[in-house]
């Protein structure tokens, strides 16, 4: 059975490692190509967009794909939406692999919002010192609130950083609680803005914010794949593939 695995996350990689052990399955891991791809991939891979829904449909047909797994990041909205539409149209079974969202704990001061614009509005009118950890996209929404100081942390440099009162910090996870607390204290951070990406590698900022009493503006996940079976555990996803295989008699 031929499987297309849409990746760009550590979950996709872990599933790829499980799939690599299965000689009855042929897996192709797909990357958008935004970052450098490590050479030691568990399965065969390809890089680059498909060319929208039409391109993905042609790819599914041309590659004789039997099942697809969307293991892209919880905020990779376009790719997930394209996967749902293209797989439905081509009759290719699709499942979603996504890490669990973070949940509010005792002592957390979270305000949950739906998007970047609401996050900017949630900072209020009075000037604040804000740690912005939303990646390279969405920064323009904060131009509407130029009174705040923004410490923008991301793995790669944004194409343009037009916020008038901002500093850029390039760094990559994992982060520790101690380092996150030191960063927030060092920059006298008063508010943290983050997407609810989930996962262990970047959760320390939430623990640091809790211990320092810093308010968090949490951008909740978009619902990307309604009606698609969803798993947060690669082994459970593998069991789904086995069920598809059994049903199709491949
Ligand atoms: P996006 O906005 O949903 O996707 C934009 C376009 O990039 C898609 O329409 C598709 O191009 C292409 N693309 C995205 N993922 C792809 C994949 N796995 N294989 C082939 N093409 C892909 O995605 P994004 O938010 O820019 O994220 C890009 C990649 O980075 C994703 O693979 C995601 O898993 C990873 N990532 C994203 C975030 C985040 O916060 N968004 C964080 C960490 C990692 P076509 O329309 O041409 O097919």
Tab-separated table of C-alpha atoms and ligand atoms in Angstrom:
chain	number	residue	atom	x	y	z
A	1	UNK	CA	0.000	0.000	0.000
A	2	UNK	CA	1.336	3.443	-0.930
A	3	UNK	CA	1.117	6.140	1.693
A	4	UNK	CA	1.573	9.883	1.385
A	5	UNK	CA	2.681	11.396	4.694
A	6	UNK	CA	2.384	15.186	4.862
A	7	UNK	CA	5.046	16.249	7.324
A	8	UNK	CA	7.087	19.062	8.743
A	9	UNK	CA	6.609	18.003	12.379
A	10	UNK	CA	8.312	15.672	14.842
A	11	UNK	CA	5.113	13.564	14.902
A	12	UNK	CA	5.410	12.952	11.159
A	13	UNK	CA	8.971	11.896	11.609
A	14	UNK	CA	8.051	9.462	14.402
A	15	UNK	CA	5.319	7.942	12.249
A	16	UNK	CA	7.820	7.744	9.387
A	17	UNK	CA	10.118	5.714	11.629
A	18	UNK	CA	7.298	3.263	12.388
A	19	UNK	CA	6.347	3.029	8.727
A	20	UNK	CA	9.963	2.422	7.720
A	21	UNK	CA	9.832	-0.925	9.524
A	22	UNK	CA	6.903	-2.096	7.420
A	23	UNK	CA	7.988	-3.800	4.220
A	24	UNK	CA	4.343	-4.095	3.083
A	25	UNK	CA	3.954	-0.295	3.023
A	26	UNK	CA	5.654	2.195	0.749
A	27	UNK	CA	5.750	5.646	2.332
A	28	UNK	CA	6.550	9.015	0.832
A	29	UNK	CA	7.132	11.812	3.331
A	30	UNK	CA	6.342	15.270	1.980
A	31	UNK	CA	7.928	18.538	3.113
A	32	UNK	CA	6.966	22.089	2.181
A	33	UNK	CA	10.664	22.959	2.041
A	34	UNK	CA	10.588	25.987	4.351
A	35	UNK	CA	13.571	24.792	6.409
A	36	UNK	CA	16.654	22.659	5.789
A	37	UNK	CA	15.718	18.999	5.726
A	38	UNK	CA	18.032	16.663	7.657
A	39	UNK	CA	19.663	14.015	5.453
A	40	UNK	CA	18.778	11.096	7.753
A	41	UNK	CA	15.118	10.658	6.784
A	42	UNK	CA	13.358	7.444	7.877
A	43	UNK	CA	11.520	6.974	4.563
A	44	UNK	CA	11.635	8.318	1.017
A	45	UNK	CA	10.788	12.003	0.818
A	46	UNK	CA	9.895	14.785	-1.586
A	47	UNK	CA	10.083	18.556	-1.124
A	48	UNK	CA	7.859	21.445	-2.251
A	49	UNK	CA	4.214	22.393	-2.666
A	50	UNK	CA	1.931	20.315	-4.879
A	51	UNK	CA	0.365	23.296	-6.631
A	52	UNK	CA	-2.885	23.664	-4.709
A	53	UNK	CA	-5.776	21.215	-4.624
A	54	UNK	CA	-5.538	20.446	-8.338
A	55	UNK	CA	-1.831	19.668	-8.012
A	56	UNK	CA	-2.388	17.453	-4.998
A	57	UNK	CA	-5.189	15.574	-6.747
A	58	UNK	CA	-2.901	14.923	-9.720
A	59	UNK	CA	-0.156	13.813	-7.335
A	60	UNK	CA	-2.459	11.350	-5.549
A	61	UNK	CA	-3.508	9.883	-8.894
A	62	UNK	CA	-0.055	9.854	-10.467
A	63	UNK	CA	1.563	8.344	-7.376
A	64	UNK	CA	-1.236	5.761	-7.031
A	65	UNK	CA	-1.559	6.776	-3.374
A	66	UNK	CA	-3.775	4.401	-1.358
A	67	UNK	CA	-3.963	6.407	1.875
A	68	UNK	CA	-2.801	9.798	3.102
A	69	UNK	CA	-1.812	11.094	6.528
A	70	UNK	CA	-1.876	14.778	7.375
A	71	UNK	CA	0.778	15.173	10.055
A	72	UNK	CA	1.454	18.839	9.341
A	73	UNK	CA	1.644	21.432	12.095
A	74	UNK	CA	-1.673	22.306	13.836
A	75	UNK	CA	-1.479	25.782	12.248
A	76	UNK	CA	-0.640	24.671	8.696
A	77	UNK	CA	-4.151	25.650	7.615
A	78	UNK	CA	-3.815	25.631	3.849
A	79	UNK	CA	-2.107	22.288	3.521
A	80	UNK	CA	-4.627	20.576	5.797
A	81	UNK	CA	-7.594	22.082	3.955
A	82	UNK	CA	-6.129	21.041	0.601
A	83	UNK	CA	-5.560	17.512	1.870
A	84	UNK	CA	-9.191	17.163	2.955
A	85	UNK	CA	-10.559	18.439	-0.378
A	86	UNK	CA	-8.154	16.544	-2.619
A	87	UNK	CA	-8.441	13.218	-0.769
A	88	UNK	CA	-12.241	13.420	-0.758
A	89	UNK	CA	-12.300	14.155	-4.464
A	90	UNK	CA	-9.929	11.281	-5.263
A	91	UNK	CA	-11.474	8.820	-2.812
A	92	UNK	CA	-8.217	8.476	-0.878
A	93	UNK	CA	-8.681	7.707	2.844
A	94	UNK	CA	-7.154	10.473	4.972
A	95	UNK	CA	-6.286	10.564	8.665
A	96	UNK	CA	-4.821	13.309	10.816
A	97	UNK	CA	-1.910	12.962	13.215
A	98	UNK	CA	-1.627	15.938	15.569
A	99	UNK	CA	0.005	16.461	18.924
A	100	UNK	CA	-2.416	17.300	21.756
A	101	UNK	CA	-3.114	20.970	22.418
A	102	UNK	CA	-1.792	22.550	25.615
A	103	UNK	CA	-4.395	22.894	28.353
A	104	UNK	CA	-4.661	25.576	30.997
A	105	UNK	CA	-3.283	24.543	34.399
A	106	UNK	CA	-3.530	25.816	37.953
A	107	UNK	CA	-2.066	29.312	38.177
A	108	UNK	CA	-2.137	30.005	34.433
A	109	UNK	CA	-3.389	33.432	33.335
A	110	UNK	CA	-4.531	32.605	29.806
A	111	UNK	CA	-6.796	34.546	27.541
A	112	UNK	CA	-7.772	32.384	24.580
A	113	UNK	CA	-8.408	34.021	21.213
A	114	UNK	CA	-9.181	32.805	17.712
A	115	UNK	CA	-6.656	34.605	15.539
A	116	UNK	CA	-3.734	37.030	15.303
A	117	UNK	CA	-5.903	40.165	15.128
A	118	UNK	CA	-7.760	39.175	18.295
A	119	UNK	CA	-4.442	38.422	19.970
A	120	UNK	CA	-3.190	41.926	19.148
A	121	UNK	CA	-6.413	43.449	20.498
A	122	UNK	CA	-6.117	41.373	23.697
A	123	UNK	CA	-2.881	43.186	24.582
A	124	UNK	CA	-4.955	46.233	25.545
A	125	UNK	CA	-4.282	49.930	25.150
A	126	UNK	CA	-1.586	50.574	27.747
A	127	UNK	CA	1.958	49.963	26.443
A	128	UNK	CA	3.256	46.508	27.384
A	129	UNK	CA	6.433	44.521	26.900
A	130	UNK	CA	5.369	41.491	24.920
A	131	UNK	CA	7.101	38.245	24.000
A	132	UNK	CA	5.730	37.149	20.636
A	133	UNK	CA	6.294	33.469	19.827
A	134	UNK	CA	4.011	32.912	16.856
A	135	UNK	CA	6.589	32.024	14.216
A	136	UNK	CA	7.272	34.046	11.096
A	137	UNK	CA	3.671	34.588	10.001
A	138	UNK	CA	0.976	36.814	11.480
A	139	UNK	CA	3.303	39.533	12.725
A	140	UNK	CA	1.627	42.237	10.633
A	141	UNK	CA	-1.500	41.972	12.819
A	142	UNK	CA	0.486	43.537	15.655
A	143	UNK	CA	1.241	46.685	13.602
A	144	UNK	CA	-2.246	47.804	14.669
A	145	UNK	CA	-0.876	48.026	18.247
A	146	UNK	CA	2.393	49.949	17.814
A	147	UNK	CA	2.420	51.182	21.416
A	148	UNK	CA	3.779	47.857	22.711
A	149	UNK	CA	7.358	46.632	22.713
A	150	UNK	CA	7.610	43.252	20.972
A	151	UNK	CA	10.364	40.712	21.476
A	152	UNK	CA	9.804	38.509	18.434
A	153	UNK	CA	11.259	35.037	18.736
A	154	UNK	CA	11.285	32.666	15.796
A	155	UNK	CA	13.428	29.973	14.230
A	156	UNK	CA	13.896	31.838	10.948
A	157	UNK	CA	13.900	35.557	10.245
A	158	UNK	CA	10.526	36.953	9.123
A	159	UNK	CA	10.513	38.327	5.562
A	160	UNK	CA	9.965	41.773	6.987
A	161	UNK	CA	9.591	42.995	10.531
A	162	UNK	CA	7.757	46.301	10.332
A	163	UNK	CA	6.748	46.664	13.975
A	164	UNK	CA	8.114	50.036	15.102
A	165	UNK	CA	9.224	48.957	18.556
A	166	UNK	CA	10.539	45.413	18.239
A	167	UNK	CA	13.595	43.230	18.646
A	168	UNK	CA	14.167	39.933	16.838
A	169	UNK	CA	15.533	36.883	18.609
A	170	UNK	CA	16.425	33.904	16.420
A	171	UNK	CA	16.443	30.673	18.375
A	172	UNK	CA	15.162	27.133	18.078
A	173	UNK	CA	13.595	24.662	20.522
A	174	UNK	CA	13.847	22.818	22.788
A	175	UNK	CA	13.762	25.483	25.497
A	176	UNK	CA	14.194	24.980	29.246
A	177	UNK	CA	12.144	26.500	32.044
A	178	UNK	CA	15.206	28.245	33.478
A	179	UNK	CA	16.186	29.817	30.157
A	180	UNK	CA	12.618	30.905	29.404
A	181	UNK	CA	12.213	32.511	32.828
A	182	UNK	CA	15.584	34.270	32.449
A	183	UNK	CA	14.577	35.550	29.007
A	184	UNK	CA	11.277	36.921	30.296
A	185	UNK	CA	12.836	38.520	33.345
A	186	UNK	CA	15.782	39.908	31.369
A	187	UNK	CA	13.464	41.660	28.914
A	188	UNK	CA	10.917	42.642	31.605
A	189	UNK	CA	8.213	40.801	29.662
A	190	UNK	CA	4.641	41.483	30.834
A	191	UNK	CA	2.660	39.424	28.324
A	192	UNK	CA	3.309	36.355	26.187
A	193	UNK	CA	1.548	35.696	22.878
A	194	UNK	CA	1.662	32.171	21.510
A	195	UNK	CA	-0.198	29.775	19.242
A	196	UNK	CA	-1.507	26.612	20.900
A	197	UNK	CA	0.952	24.405	19.053
A	198	UNK	CA	1.183	21.804	21.799
A	199	UNK	CA	4.186	19.545	22.333
A	200	UNK	CA	7.012	19.351	24.848
A	201	UNK	CA	9.712	21.249	22.969
A	202	UNK	CA	8.194	24.720	23.464
A	203	UNK	CA	5.969	24.269	26.527
A	204	UNK	CA	8.559	25.727	28.946
A	205	UNK	CA	7.493	29.291	28.068
A	206	UNK	CA	4.056	28.559	29.538
A	207	UNK	CA	5.552	27.162	32.710
A	208	UNK	CA	7.835	30.193	32.996
A	209	UNK	CA	4.901	32.560	32.442
A	210	UNK	CA	2.951	30.717	35.147
A	211	UNK	CA	5.783	30.944	37.656
A	212	UNK	CA	6.316	34.662	36.942
A	213	UNK	CA	2.595	35.512	36.871
A	214	UNK	CA	2.816	36.668	33.248
A	215	UNK	CA	-0.446	36.840	31.277
A	216	UNK	CA	-0.645	34.646	28.173
A	217	UNK	CA	-2.634	35.369	25.027
A	218	UNK	CA	-3.243	31.921	23.571
A	219	UNK	CA	-4.226	31.663	19.911
A	220	UNK	CA	-6.367	28.562	19.668
A	221	UNK	CA	-6.041	26.033	16.853
A	222	UNK	CA	-8.157	26.380	13.777
A	223	UNK	CA	-10.393	23.401	13.047
A	224	UNK	CA	-8.815	22.081	9.905
A	225	UNK	CA	-9.950	18.564	9.303
A	226	UNK	CA	-13.527	18.121	10.543
A	227	UNK	CA	-14.788	14.632	9.791
A	228	UNK	CA	-11.296	13.206	9.366
A	229	UNK	CA	-10.206	10.520	11.863
A	230	UNK	CA	-7.667	12.099	14.188
A	231	UNK	CA	-4.963	10.543	16.368
A	232	UNK	CA	-2.275	11.990	18.595
A	233	UNK	CA	-0.270	8.794	18.789
A	234	UNK	CA	1.718	7.484	15.790
A	235	UNK	CA	1.037	3.863	16.847
A	236	UNK	CA	-2.737	4.479	16.763
A	237	UNK	CA	-2.347	6.048	13.332
A	238	UNK	CA	-0.506	2.944	12.179
A	239	UNK	CA	-3.442	0.841	13.383
A	240	UNK	CA	-5.715	3.050	11.219
A	241	UNK	CA	-3.492	2.312	8.204
A	242	UNK	CA	-3.795	-1.407	8.944
A	243	UNK	CA	-7.590	-1.074	9.005
A	244	UNK	CA	-7.584	0.761	5.669
A	245	UNK	CA	-5.340	-1.923	4.233
A	246	UNK	CA	-7.636	-4.682	5.474
A	247	UNK	CA	-10.736	-2.933	4.098
A	248	UNK	CA	-9.182	-2.347	0.714
A	249	UNK	CA	-7.701	-5.821	0.557
A	250	UNK	CA	-4.453	-4.319	-0.772
B	1	LIG	P1	0.374	26.159	4.994
B	1	LIG	O1	0.225	27.631	5.069
B	1	LIG	O2	-0.743	25.310	5.421
B	1	LIG	O3	0.746	25.704	3.521
B	1	LIG	C1	1.091	26.601	2.491
B	1	LIG	C2	1.482	25.786	1.285
B	1	LIG	O4	2.736	25.142	1.497
B	1	LIG	C3	0.508	24.662	0.973
B	1	LIG	O5	-0.613	25.134	0.272
B	1	LIG	C4	1.400	23.742	0.171
B	1	LIG	O6	1.622	24.270	-1.124
B	1	LIG	C5	2.718	23.859	0.882
B	1	LIG	N1	2.890	22.836	1.922
B	1	LIG	C6	2.648	22.940	3.264
B	1	LIG	N2	2.973	21.814	3.893
B	1	LIG	C7	3.420	20.961	2.943
B	1	LIG	C8	3.914	19.633	2.965
B	1	LIG	N3	4.047	18.957	4.122
B	1	LIG	N4	4.285	19.059	1.779
B	1	LIG	C9	4.183	19.758	0.618
B	1	LIG	N5	3.734	21.012	0.537
B	1	LIG	C10	3.377	21.617	1.682
B	1	LIG	O7	1.683	25.695	5.773
B	1	LIG	P2	2.690	26.543	6.684
B	1	LIG	O8	1.993	26.968	7.913
B	1	LIG	O9	3.398	27.532	5.806
B	1	LIG	O10	3.709	25.378	7.079
B	1	LIG	C11	4.625	24.862	6.132
B	1	LIG	C12	5.231	23.595	6.708
B	1	LIG	O11	5.891	23.894	7.928
B	1	LIG	C13	4.183	22.522	6.998
B	1	LIG	O12	4.661	21.310	6.455
B	1	LIG	C14	4.075	22.470	8.507
B	1	LIG	O13	3.876	21.165	8.986
B	1	LIG	C15	5.422	23.040	8.953
B	1	LIG	N6	5.317	23.847	10.185
B	1	LIG	C16	4.400	24.856	10.280
B	1	LIG	C17	4.303	25.587	11.456
B	1	LIG	C18	3.260	26.684	11.641
B	1	LIG	O14	3.186	27.276	12.727
B	1	LIG	N7	2.423	26.968	10.647
B	1	LIG	C19	5.159	25.304	12.531
B	1	LIG	C20	6.104	24.276	12.393
B	1	LIG	C21	6.163	23.549	11.221
B	1	LIG	P3	0.716	23.835	-2.407
B	1	LIG	O15	-0.584	24.550	-2.241
B	1	LIG	O16	1.531	24.307	-3.552
B	1	LIG	O17	0.574	22.345	-2.348
